[in-house]
Coordinates of C-alpha atoms and ligand atoms in Angstrom, one line a residue:
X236 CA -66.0 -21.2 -196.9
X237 CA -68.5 -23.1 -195.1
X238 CA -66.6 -25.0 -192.2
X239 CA -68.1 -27.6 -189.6
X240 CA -66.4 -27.9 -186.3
X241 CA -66.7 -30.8 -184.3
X242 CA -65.3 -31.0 -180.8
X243 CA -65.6 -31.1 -177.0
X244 CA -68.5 -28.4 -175.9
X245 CA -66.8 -28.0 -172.3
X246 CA -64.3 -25.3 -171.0
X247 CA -61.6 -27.3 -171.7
X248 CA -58.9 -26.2 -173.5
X249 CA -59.5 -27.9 -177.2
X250 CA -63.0 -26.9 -176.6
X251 CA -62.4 -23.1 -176.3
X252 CA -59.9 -23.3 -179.0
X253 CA -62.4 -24.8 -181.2
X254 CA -65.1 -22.6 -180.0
X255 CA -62.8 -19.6 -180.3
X256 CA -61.9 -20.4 -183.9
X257 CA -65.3 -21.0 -185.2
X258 CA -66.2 -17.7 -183.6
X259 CA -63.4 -15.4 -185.5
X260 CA -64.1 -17.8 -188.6
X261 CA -67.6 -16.2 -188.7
X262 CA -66.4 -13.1 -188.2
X263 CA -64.3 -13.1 -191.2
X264 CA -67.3 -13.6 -193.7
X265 CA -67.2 -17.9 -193.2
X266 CA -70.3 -19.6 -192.5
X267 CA -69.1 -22.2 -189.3
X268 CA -71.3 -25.2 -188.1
X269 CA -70.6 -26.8 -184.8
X270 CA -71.3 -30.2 -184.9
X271 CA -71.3 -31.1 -180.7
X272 CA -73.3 -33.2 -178.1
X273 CA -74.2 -29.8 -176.4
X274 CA -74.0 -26.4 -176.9
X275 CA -69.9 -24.8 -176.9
X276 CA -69.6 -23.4 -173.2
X277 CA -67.9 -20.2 -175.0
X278 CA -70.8 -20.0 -177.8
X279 CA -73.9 -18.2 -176.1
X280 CA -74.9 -15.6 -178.5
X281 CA -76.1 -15.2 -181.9
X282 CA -74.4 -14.5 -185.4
X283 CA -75.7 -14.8 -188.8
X284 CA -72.7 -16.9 -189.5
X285 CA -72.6 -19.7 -186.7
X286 CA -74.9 -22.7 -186.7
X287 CA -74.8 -25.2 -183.9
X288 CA -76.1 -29.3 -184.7
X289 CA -76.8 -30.9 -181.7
X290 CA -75.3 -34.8 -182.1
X291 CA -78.4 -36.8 -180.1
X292 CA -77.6 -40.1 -178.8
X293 CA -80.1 -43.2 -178.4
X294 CA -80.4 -44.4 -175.1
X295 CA -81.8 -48.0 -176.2
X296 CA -81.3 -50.1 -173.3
X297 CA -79.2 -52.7 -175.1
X298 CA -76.8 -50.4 -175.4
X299 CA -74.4 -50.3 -171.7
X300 CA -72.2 -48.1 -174.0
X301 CA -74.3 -45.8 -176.3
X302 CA -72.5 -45.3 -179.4
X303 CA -71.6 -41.8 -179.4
X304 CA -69.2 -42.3 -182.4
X305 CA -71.7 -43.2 -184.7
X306 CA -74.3 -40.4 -183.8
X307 CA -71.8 -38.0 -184.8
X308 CA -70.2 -39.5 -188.2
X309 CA -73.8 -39.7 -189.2
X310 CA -74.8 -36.2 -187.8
X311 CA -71.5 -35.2 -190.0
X312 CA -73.2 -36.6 -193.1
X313 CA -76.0 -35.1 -192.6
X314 CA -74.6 -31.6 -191.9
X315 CA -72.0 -32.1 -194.7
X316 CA -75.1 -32.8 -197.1
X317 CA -77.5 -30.4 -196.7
X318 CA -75.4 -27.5 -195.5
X319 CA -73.2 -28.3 -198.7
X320 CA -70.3 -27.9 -196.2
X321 CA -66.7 -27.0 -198.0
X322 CA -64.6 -29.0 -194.9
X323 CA -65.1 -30.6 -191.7
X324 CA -62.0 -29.6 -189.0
X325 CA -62.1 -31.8 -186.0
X326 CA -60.4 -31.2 -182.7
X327 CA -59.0 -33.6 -180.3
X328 CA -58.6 -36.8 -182.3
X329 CA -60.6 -39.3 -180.2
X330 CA -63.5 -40.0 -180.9
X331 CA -63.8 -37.3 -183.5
X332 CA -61.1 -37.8 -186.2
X333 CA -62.6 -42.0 -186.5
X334 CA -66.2 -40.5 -186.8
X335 CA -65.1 -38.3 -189.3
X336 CA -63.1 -41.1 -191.0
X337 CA -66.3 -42.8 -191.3
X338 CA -68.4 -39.7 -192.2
X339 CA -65.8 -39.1 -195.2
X340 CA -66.5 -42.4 -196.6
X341 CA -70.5 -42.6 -196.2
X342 CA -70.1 -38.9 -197.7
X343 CA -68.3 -40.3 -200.7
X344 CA -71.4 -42.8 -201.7
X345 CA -73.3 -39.5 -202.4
X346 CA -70.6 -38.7 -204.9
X347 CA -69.1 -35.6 -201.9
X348 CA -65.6 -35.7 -201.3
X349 CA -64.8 -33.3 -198.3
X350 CA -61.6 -33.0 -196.9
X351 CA -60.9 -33.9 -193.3
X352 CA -58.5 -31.7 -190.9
X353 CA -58.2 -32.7 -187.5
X354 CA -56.0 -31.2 -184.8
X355 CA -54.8 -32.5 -181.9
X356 CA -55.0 -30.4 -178.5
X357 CA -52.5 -32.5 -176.7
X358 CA -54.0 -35.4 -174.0
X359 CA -55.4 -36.9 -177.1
X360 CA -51.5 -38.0 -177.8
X361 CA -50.2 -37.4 -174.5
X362 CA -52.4 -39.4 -172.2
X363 CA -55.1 -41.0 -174.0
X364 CA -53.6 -42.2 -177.1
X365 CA -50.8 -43.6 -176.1
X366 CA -53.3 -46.5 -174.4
X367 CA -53.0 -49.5 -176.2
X368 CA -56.6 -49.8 -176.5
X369 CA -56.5 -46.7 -178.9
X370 CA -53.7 -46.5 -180.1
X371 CA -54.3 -48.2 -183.6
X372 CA -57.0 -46.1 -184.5
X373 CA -55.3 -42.9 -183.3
X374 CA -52.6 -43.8 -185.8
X375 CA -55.0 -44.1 -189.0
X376 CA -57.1 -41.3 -188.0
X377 CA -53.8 -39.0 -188.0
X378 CA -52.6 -41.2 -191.3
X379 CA -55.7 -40.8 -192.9
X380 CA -56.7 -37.3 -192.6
X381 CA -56.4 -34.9 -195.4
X382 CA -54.8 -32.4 -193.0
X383 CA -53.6 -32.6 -189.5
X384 CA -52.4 -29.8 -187.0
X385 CA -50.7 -29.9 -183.5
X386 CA -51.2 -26.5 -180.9
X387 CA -47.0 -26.9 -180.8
X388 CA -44.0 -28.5 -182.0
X389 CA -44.0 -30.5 -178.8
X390 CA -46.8 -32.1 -179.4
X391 CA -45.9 -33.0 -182.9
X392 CA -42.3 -34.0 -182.2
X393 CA -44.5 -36.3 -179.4
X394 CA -47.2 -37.5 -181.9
X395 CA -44.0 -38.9 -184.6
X396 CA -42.2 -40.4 -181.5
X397 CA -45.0 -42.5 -180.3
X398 CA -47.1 -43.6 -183.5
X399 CA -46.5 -44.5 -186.3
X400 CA -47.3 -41.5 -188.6
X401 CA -46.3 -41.1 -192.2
X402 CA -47.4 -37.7 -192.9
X403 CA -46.4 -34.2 -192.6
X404 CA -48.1 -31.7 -189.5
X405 CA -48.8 -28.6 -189.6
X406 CA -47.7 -26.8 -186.6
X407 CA -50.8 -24.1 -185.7
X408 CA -50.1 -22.4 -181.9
X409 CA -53.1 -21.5 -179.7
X410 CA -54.3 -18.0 -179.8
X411 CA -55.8 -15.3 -177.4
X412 CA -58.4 -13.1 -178.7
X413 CA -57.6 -9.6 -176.8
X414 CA -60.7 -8.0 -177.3
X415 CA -61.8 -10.3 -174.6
X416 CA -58.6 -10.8 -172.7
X417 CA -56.8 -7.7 -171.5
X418 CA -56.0 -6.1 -168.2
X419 CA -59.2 -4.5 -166.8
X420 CA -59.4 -2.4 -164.3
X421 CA -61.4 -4.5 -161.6
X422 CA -60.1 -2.9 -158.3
X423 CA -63.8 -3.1 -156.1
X424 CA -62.9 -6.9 -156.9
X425 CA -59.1 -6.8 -155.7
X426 CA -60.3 -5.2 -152.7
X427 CA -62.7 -7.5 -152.1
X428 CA -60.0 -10.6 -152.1
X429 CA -57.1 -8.6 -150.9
X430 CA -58.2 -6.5 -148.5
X431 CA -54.9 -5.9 -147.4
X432 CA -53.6 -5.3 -150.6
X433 CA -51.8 -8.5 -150.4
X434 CA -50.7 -10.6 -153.7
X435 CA -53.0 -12.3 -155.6
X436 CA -51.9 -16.0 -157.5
X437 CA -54.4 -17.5 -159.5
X438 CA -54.9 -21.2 -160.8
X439 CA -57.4 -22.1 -163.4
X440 CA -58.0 -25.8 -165.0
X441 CA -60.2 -28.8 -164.8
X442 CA -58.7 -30.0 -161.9
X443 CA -57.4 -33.1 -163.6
X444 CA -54.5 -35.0 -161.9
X445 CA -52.6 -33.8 -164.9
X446 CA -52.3 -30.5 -163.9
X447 CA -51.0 -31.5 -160.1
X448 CA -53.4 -28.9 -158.3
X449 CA -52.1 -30.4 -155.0
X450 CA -48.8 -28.7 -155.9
X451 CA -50.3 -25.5 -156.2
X452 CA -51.2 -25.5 -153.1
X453 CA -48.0 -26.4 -151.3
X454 CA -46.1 -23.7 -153.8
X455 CA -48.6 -21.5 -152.6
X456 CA -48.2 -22.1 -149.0
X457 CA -44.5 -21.6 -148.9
X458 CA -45.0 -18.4 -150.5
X459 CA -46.8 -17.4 -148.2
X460 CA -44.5 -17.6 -145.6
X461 CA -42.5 -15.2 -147.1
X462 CA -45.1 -12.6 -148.6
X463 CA -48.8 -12.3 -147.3
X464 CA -51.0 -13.6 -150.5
X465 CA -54.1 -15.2 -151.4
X466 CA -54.7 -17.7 -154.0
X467 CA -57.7 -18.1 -156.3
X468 CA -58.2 -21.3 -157.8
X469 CA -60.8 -21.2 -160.8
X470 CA -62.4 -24.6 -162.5
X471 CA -63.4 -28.1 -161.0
X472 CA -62.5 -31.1 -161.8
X473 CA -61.5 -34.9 -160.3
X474 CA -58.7 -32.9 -157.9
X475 CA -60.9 -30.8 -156.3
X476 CA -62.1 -32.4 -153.3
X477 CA -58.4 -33.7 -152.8
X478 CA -56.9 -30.1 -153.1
X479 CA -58.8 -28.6 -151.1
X480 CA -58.1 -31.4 -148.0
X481 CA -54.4 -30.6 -148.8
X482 CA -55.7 -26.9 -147.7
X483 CA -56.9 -27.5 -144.3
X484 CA -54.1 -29.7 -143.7
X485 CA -51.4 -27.0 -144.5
X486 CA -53.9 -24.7 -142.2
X487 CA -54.2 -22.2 -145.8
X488 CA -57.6 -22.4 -146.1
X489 CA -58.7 -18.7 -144.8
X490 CA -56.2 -17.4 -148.4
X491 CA -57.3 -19.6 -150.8
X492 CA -60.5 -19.1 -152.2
X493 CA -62.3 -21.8 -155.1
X494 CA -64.4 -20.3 -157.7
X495 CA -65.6 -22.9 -159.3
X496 CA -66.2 -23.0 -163.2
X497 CA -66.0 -19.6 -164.8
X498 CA -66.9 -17.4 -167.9
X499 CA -65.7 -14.4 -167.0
X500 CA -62.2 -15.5 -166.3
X501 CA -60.8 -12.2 -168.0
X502 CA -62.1 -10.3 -165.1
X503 CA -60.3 -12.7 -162.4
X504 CA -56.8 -12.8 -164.3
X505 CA -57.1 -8.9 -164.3
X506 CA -56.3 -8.8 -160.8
X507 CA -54.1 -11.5 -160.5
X508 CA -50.7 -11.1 -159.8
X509 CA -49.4 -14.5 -160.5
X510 CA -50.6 -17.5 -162.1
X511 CA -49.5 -21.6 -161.2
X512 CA -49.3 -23.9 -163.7
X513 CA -47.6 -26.5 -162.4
X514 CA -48.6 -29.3 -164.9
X515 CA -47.4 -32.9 -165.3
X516 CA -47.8 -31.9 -169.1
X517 CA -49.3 -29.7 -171.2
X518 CA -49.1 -29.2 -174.9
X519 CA -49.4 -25.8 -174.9
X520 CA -51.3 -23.6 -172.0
X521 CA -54.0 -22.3 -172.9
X522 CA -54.8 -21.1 -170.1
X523 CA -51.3 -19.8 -169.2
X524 CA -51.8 -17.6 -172.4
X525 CA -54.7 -16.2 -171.8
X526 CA -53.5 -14.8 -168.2
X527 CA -50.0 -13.6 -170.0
X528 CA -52.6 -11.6 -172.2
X529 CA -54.1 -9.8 -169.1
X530 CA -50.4 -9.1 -168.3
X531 CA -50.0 -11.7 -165.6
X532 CA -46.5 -13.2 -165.5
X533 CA -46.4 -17.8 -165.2
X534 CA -45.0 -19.9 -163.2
X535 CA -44.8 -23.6 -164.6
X536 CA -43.8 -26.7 -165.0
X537 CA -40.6 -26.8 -167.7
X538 CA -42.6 -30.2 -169.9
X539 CA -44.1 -30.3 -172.7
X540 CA -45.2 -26.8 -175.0
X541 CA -44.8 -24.8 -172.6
X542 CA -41.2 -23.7 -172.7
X543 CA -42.3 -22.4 -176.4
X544 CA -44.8 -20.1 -174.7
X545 CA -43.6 -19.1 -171.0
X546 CA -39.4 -17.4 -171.7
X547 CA -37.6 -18.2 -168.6
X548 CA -36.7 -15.5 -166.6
X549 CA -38.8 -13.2 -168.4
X550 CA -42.3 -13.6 -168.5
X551 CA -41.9 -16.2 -165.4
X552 CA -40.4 -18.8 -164.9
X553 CA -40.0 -23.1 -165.8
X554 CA -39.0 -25.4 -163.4
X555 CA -39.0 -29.3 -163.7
X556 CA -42.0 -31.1 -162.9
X557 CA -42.7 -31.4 -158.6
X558 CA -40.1 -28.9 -157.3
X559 CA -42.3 -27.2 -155.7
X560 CA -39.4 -25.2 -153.7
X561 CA -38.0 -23.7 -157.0
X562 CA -41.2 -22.9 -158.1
X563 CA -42.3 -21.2 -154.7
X564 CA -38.7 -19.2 -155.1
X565 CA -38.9 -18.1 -158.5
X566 CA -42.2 -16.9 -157.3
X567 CA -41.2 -15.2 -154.3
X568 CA -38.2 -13.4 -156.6
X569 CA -41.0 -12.1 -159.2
X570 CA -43.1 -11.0 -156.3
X571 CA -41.0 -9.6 -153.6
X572 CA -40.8 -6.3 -155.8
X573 CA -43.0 -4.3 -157.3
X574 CA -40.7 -3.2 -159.8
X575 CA -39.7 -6.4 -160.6
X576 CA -43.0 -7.7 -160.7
X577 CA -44.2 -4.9 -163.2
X578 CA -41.3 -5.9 -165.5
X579 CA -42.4 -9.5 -165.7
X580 CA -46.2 -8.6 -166.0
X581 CA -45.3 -6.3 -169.1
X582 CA -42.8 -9.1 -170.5
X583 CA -46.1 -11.4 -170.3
X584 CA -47.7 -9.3 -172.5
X585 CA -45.5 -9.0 -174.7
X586 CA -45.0 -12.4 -175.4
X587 CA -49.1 -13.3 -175.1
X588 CA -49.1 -10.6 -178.6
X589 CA -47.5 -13.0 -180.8
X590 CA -50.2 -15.2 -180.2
X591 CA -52.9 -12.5 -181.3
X592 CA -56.1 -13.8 -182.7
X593 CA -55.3 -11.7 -185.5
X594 CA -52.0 -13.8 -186.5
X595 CA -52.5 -17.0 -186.3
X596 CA -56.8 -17.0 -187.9
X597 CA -54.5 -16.1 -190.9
X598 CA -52.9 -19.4 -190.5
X599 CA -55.7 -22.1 -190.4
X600 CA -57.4 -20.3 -193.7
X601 CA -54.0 -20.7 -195.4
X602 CA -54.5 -24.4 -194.1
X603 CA -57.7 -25.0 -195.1
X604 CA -57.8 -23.6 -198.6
X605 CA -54.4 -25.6 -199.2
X606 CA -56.0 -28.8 -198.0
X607 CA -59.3 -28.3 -199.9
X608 CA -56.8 -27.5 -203.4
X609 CA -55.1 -30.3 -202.7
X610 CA -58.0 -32.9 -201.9
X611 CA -60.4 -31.2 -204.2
X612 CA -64.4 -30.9 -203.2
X613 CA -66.7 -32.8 -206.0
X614 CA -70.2 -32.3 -204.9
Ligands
LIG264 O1 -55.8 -29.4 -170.4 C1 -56.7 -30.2 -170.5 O2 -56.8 -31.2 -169.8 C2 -57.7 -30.0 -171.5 C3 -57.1 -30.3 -172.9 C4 -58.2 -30.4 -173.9 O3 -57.9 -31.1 -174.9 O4 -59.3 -29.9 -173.8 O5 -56.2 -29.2 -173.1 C5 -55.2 -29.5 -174.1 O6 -55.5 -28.6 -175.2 C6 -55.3 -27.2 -175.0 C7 -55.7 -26.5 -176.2 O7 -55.0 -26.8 -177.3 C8 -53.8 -27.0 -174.6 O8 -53.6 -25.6 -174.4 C9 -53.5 -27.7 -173.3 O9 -52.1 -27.6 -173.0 C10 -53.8 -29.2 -173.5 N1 -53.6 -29.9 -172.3 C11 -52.7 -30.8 -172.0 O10 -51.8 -31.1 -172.8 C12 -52.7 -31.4 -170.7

């Protein structure tokens, strides 16, 4: 099939899926163009399968809000065109599911019909759609695309209660590709941040206020009163500056080390006893998965997709939103022994291998080839 992928080019989460996805699509023999404003953060080598179209943007000074949209349903035409594409699969629905609304129908004056399948990643329903100012449009993209997907049932259950959606979706989990993310052995690093062989927590995100980084920090400190630990905290974001204030008031800041943004975050999980995800939401954890994967057990936040990922007393633990003291206490309990804490590491990875790469690719072919039957391509 020839597949374009439009989405965000950052590290977050429905960027690397996307990313991730286009990569193991070219690896099983598809031809994948990523149709993006930059290049993916995760897409920094070369295949004879993967093509990258950079969307450029005027900056005409009339415009106070250049009209990104429109660069990239017209940059969808033209890749659609000329690269005689099969399907275009959007992720995150604003602004790419409109654009590619609007690409569909220029596309159609040229006599192509190509199916559209966007999937929604989670704050494009959780946070951002539900404003009022989008909320119409978010509706008929979802309506109006040949094929929709959400990373859980969560977040479709979410997407019927708030809009008004008349069609079916397809639920398609996140993935972990463990070629890349496994446990390996990294112990001139561990040293290096544990000098004293204490415990090692990690937290990675973009530092949004969704993910409530200031609780990670408070969990953290209380458990180190019990148990001498360091924390790691890997990304950047809004939070940051705010977080890391919350440090020196708490007097932490000599055990918690920031990393900033990351690519080998594979090698960091690997020594990592523990990771925080306290999030306000989260349609799935991503990131959660991928530190299950390199057998590191998860502490978080009992909302949204997460209790379909993270098993409660066995691969960590879920507690509601801001209790921080149950968090900090199912934490000390998985720590406090090493036996214990080998038990939960291994139940990690078991769970992270029924989100294999390998298992769900299968999945989103099935998908595509049953939207593109149904829809038909006339080019
Ligand atoms: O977590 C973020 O803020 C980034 C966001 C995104 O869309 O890039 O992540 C969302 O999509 C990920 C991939 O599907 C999910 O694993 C995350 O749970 C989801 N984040 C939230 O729902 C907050």
């Amino acid at each position: 099939m020839k597949i374009g992928i439009v989405c965000y080019p950052t590290f977050g989460g429905s960027g690397v899926v996307a990313t991730e996805l286009g990569k193991a699509l070219a690896a099983n023999g598809h031809q994948v163009h990523f149709i993006t404003y930059s290049q993916p953060a995760r897409l920094d080598f070369f295949s004879a399968n993967l093509f990258y179209h950079e969307v450029t943007i005027s900056k005409y000074p009339l415009f106070d809000f250049p009209p990104y949209e429109v660069a990239l349903a017209s940059k969808m035409v033209e890749v659609a065109r000329f690269e005689k594409l099969d399907l275009l699969h959007v992720h995150y629905a604003i602004p790419h599911a409109s654009a590619a609304l609007m690409a569909k129908q220029i596309l159609a004056t040229y006599g192509i019909n190509i199916p559209i399948i966007t999937t929604l990643h989670g704050t494009d329903i959780t946070l951002v759609g539900k404003d009022p100012s989008y909320n119409p449009v978010v509706t008929y993209s979802i309506n109006m695309s040949d094929g929709v997907t959400a990373v859980s049932q969560n977040l479709k259950d979410d997407t019927y209660n708030h809009f008004d959606i008349k069609r079916d979706i397809r639920v398609i989990p996140n993935f972990v590709d463990f070629s890349r993310f496994s446990l390996q052995p990294r112990e001139h690093f561990k040293k290096a941040i544990a000098p004293g062989d204490e415990r090692i927590l990690i937290h990675t995100s973009n530092f949004r206020r969704v993910k409530r980084t200031s609780d990670v920090i408070r969990i953290f400190q209380k458990i180190q009163e019990k148990i001498p630990s360091k924390l790691l905290m890997v990304g950047d974001g809004p939070e940051r500056a705010n977080t890391e204030q919350l440090c020196r008031d708490l007097d932490c800041c000599m055990d918690v080390r920031y990393l900033g943004k990351q690519d080998a975050i594979e090698e960091i999980l690997s020594v990592s006893d523990l990771f925080l995800m306290p999030s306000e939401s989260e349609s799935f954890g991503l990131a959660a998965l991928e530190a299950m994967a390199c057998k590191v057990p998860v502490i978080s936040s009992n909302a949204g997709g997460l209790p379909e990922l993270n098993v409660d007393g066995v691969t960590g633990f879920l507690d509601e939103v801001g209790d921080i003291d149950n968090m900090a206490a199912h934490a000390i309990y998985i720590l406090e022994d090493n036996e214990r804490l080998a038990k939960f590491k291994q139940a990690a990875l078991d769970r992270a291998k029924n989100f294999e790469l390998s298992l769900i690719l299968p999945l989103y072919e099935e998908y595509y080839q049953e939207v593109i039957d149904r829809v038909g391509v006339i080019s």
